[in-house]
Coordinates of N, CA and C in Angstrom, one line a residue:
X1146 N 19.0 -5.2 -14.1 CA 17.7 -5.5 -13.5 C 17.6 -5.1 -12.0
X1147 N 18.6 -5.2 -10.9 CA 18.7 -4.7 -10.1 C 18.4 -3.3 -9.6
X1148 N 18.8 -2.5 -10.9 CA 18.2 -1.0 -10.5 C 17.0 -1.0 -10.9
X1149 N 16.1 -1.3 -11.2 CA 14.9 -1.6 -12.0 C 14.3 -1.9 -10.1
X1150 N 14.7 -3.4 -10.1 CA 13.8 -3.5 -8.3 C 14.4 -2.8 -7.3
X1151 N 15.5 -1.9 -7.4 CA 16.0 -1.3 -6.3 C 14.9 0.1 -6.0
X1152 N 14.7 0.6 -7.4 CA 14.2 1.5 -7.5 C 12.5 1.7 -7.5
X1153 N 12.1 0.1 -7.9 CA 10.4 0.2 -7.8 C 10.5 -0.1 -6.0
X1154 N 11.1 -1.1 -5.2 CA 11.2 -1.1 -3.7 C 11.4 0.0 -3.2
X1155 N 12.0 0.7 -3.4 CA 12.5 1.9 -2.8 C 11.1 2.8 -2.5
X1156 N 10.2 3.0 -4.0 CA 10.0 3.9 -4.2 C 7.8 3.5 -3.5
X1157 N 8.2 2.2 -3.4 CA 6.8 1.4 -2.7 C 6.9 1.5 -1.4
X1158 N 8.4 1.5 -1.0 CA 8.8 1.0 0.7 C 8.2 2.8 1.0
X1159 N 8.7 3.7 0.3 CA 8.6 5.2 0.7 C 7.0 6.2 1.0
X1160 N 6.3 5.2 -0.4 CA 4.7 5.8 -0.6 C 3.9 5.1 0.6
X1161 N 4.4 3.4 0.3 CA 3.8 2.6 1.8 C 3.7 3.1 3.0
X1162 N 5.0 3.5 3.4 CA 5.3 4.0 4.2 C 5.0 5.4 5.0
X1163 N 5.0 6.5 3.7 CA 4.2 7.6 4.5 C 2.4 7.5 4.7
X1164 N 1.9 6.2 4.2 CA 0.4 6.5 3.9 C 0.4 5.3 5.4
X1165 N 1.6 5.0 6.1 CA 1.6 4.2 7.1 C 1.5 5.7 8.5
X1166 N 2.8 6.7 8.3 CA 2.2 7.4 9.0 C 1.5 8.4 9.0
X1167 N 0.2 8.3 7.8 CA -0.9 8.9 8.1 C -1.5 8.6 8.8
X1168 N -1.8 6.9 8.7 CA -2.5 6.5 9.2 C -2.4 6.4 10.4
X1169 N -1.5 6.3 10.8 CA -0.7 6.2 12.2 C -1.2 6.9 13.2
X1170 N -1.1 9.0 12.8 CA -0.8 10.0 13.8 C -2.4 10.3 13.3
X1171 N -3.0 10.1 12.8 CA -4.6 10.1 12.6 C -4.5 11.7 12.0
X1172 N -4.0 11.6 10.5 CA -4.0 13.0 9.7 C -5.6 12.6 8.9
X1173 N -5.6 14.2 8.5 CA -7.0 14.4 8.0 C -7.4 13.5 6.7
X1174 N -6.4 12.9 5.8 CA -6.9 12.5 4.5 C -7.2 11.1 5.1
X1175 N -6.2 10.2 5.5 CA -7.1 9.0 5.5 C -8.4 9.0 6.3
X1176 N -8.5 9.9 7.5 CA -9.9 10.0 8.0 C -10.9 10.2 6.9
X1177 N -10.9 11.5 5.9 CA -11.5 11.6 4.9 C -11.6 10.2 4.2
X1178 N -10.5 9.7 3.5 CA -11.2 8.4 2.9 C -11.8 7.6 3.4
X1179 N -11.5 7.2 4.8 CA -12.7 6.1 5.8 C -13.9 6.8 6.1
X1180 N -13.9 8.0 5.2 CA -15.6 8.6 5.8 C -16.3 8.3 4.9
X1181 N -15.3 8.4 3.3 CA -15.9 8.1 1.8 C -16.0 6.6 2.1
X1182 N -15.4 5.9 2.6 CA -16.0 4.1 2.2 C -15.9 3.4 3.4
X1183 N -16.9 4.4 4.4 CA -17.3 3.8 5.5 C -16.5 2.9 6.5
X1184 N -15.7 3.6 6.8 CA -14.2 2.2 7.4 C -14.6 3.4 8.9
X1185 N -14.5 2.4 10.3 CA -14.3 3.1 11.0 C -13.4 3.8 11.7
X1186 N -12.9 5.0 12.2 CA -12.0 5.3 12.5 C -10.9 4.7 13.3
X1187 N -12.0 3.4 14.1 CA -11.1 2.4 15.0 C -10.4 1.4 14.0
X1188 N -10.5 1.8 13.2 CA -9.7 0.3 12.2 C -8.3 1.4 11.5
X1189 N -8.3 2.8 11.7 CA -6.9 3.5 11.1 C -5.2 2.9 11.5
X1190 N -5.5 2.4 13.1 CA -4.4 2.1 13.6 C -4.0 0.5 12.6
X1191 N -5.0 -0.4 12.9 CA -4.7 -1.8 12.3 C -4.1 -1.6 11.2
X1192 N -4.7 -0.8 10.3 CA -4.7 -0.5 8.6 C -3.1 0.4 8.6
X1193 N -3.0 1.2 8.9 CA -1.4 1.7 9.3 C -0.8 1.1 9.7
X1194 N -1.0 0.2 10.6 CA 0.1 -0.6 11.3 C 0.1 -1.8 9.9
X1195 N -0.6 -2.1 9.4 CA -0.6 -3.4 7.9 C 0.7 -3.0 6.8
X1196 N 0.1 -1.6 6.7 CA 0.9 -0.6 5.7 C 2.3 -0.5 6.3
X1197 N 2.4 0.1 7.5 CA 3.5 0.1 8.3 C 4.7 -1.5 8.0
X1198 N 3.8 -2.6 8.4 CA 4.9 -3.8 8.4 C 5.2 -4.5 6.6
X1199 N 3.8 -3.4 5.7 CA 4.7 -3.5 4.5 C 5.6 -3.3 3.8
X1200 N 6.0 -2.1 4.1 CA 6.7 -1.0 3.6 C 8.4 -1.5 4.7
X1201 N 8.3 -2.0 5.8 CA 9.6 -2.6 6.5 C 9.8 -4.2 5.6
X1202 N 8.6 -4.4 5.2 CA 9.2 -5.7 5.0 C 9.4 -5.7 3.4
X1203 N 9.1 -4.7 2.9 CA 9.7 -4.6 0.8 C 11.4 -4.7 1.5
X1204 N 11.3 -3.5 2.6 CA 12.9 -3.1 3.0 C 13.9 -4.5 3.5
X1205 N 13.0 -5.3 4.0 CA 13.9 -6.5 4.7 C 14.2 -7.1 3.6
X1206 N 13.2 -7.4 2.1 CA 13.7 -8.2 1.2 C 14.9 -7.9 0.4
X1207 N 15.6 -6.7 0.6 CA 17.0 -6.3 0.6 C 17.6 -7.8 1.1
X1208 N 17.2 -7.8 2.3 CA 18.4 -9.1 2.8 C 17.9 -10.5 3.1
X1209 N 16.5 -10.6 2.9 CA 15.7 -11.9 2.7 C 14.9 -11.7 1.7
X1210 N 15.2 -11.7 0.4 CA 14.1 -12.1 -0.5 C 13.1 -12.8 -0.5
X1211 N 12.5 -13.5 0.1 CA 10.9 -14.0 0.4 C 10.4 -13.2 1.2
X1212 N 11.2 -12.9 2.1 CA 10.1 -11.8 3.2 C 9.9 -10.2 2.2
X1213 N 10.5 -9.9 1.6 CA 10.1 -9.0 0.3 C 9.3 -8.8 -0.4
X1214 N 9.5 -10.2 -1.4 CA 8.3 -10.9 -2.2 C 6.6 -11.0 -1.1
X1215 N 6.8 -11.7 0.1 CA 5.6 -12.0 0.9 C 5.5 -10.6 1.1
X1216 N 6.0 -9.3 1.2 CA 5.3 -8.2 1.9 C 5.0 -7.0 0.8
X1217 N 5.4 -7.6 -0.5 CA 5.2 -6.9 -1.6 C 3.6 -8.0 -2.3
X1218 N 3.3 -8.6 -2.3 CA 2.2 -9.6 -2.7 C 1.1 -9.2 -1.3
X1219 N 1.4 -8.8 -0.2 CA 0.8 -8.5 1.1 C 0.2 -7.4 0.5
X1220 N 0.8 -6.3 0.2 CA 0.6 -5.1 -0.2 C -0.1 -4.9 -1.8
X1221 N 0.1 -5.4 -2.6 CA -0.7 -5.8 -3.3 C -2.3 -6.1 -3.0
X1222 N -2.3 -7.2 -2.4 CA -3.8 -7.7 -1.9 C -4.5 -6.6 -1.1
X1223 N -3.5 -5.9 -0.2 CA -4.4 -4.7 0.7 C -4.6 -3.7 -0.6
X1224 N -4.4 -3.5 -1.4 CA -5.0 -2.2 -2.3 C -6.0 -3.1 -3.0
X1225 N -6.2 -4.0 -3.0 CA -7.2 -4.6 -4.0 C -8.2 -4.4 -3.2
X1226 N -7.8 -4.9 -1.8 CA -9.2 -4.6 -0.7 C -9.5 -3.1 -0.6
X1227 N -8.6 -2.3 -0.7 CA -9.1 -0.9 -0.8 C -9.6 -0.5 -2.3
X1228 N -9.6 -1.0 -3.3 CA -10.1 -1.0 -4.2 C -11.5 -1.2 -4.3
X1229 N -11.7 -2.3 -4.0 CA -12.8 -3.1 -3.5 C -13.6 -2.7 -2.2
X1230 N -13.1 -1.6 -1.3 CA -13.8 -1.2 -0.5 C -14.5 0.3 -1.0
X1231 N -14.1 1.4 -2.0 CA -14.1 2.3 -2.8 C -14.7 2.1 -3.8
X1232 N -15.2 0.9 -4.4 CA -16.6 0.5 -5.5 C -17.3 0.2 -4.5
X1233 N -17.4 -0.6 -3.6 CA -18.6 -0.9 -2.8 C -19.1 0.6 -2.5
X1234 N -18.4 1.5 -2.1 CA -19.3 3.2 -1.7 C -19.3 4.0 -3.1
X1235 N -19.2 3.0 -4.2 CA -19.7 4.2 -5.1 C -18.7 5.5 -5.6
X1236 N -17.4 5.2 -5.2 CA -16.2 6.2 -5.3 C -15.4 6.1 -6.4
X1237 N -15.4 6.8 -7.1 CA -14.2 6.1 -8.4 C -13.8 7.3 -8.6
X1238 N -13.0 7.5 -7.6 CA -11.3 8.4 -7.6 C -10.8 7.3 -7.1
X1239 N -9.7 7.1 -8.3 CA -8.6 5.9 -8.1 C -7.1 6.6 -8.3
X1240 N -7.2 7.8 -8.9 CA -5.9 8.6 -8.4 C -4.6 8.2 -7.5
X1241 N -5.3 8.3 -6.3 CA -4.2 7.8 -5.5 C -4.0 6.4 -5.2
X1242 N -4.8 5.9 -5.0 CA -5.2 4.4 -5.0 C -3.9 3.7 -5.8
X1243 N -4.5 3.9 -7.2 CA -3.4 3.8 -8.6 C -1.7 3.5 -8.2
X1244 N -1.6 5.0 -8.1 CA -0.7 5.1 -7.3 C 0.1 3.9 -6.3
X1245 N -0.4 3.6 -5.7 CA 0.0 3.0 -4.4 C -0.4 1.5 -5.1
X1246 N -1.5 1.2 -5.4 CA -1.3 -0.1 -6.2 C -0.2 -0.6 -7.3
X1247 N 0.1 0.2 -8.2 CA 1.1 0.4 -8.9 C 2.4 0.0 -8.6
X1248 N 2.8 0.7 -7.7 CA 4.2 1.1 -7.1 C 4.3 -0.7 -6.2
X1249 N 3.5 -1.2 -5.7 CA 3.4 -2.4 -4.8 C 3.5 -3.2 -5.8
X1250 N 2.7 -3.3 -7.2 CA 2.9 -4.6 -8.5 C 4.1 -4.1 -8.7
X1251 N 4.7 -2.8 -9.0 CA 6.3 -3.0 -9.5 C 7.1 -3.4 -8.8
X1252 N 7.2 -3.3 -7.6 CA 7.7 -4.2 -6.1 C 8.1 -5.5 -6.7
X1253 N 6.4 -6.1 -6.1 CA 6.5 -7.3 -6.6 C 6.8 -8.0 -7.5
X1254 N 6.6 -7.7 -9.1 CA 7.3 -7.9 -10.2 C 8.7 -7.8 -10.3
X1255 N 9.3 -7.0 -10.1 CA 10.6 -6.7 -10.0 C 10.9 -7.6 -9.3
X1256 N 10.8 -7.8 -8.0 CA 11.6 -8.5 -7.2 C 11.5 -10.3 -7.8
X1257 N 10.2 -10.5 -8.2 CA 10.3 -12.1 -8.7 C 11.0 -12.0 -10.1
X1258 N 11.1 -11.0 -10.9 CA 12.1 -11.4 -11.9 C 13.5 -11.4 -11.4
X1259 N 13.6 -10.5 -10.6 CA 15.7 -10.0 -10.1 C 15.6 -11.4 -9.5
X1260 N 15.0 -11.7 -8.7 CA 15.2 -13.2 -7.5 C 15.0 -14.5 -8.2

């Protein structure tokens, strides 16, 4: 079971993490999606920086399992808001979305069955 959450953390902490520094260095796709669901470009840093302290904290639950669990259930909830921000504009490319929600439930799951 261990490789099972080493390998969904790993692979959440990695996806989280580069859509942290998209958001970060202000690359063209998340601009594009804050154009599609209306998000202003002053909210890229907050929103990166959210993604940012997720993706460190799947990594800390390596050595504190609740702070894992809390940043994998964190992460979770922020794609549901982006889900939920993406039906509100009428968008249903969930492609990537999927993705990134996915990878953050197997996090999560994983880690509360291994723990």
């Amino acid at each position: 079971m261990f490789a099972a959450y080493l390998a969904a953390t790993l692979l959440a902490a990695a996806l989280t993490g580069s859509a942290a520094i998209a958001n970060l260095i202000g690359h063209d796709y998340p601009k594009s999606q804050a154009d599609v669901v209306g998000v202003p470009y002053s909210w890229m840093l907050p929103l990166g920086s959210l993604l940012a302290a997720g993706a460190l904290g799947l990594l800390a639950g390596f050595v504190v399992p609740t702070l894992g669990t809390l940043a994998a259930a964190g992460l979770v909830l922020y794609f549901v808001g982006a889900f939920a921000a993406h039906l509100r504009a009428h968008d249903r490319h969930f492609g990537p979305w999927s993705l990134y929600f996915l990878s953050s439930l197997a996090a999560l799951a994983t880690g509360l069955i291994y723990h």
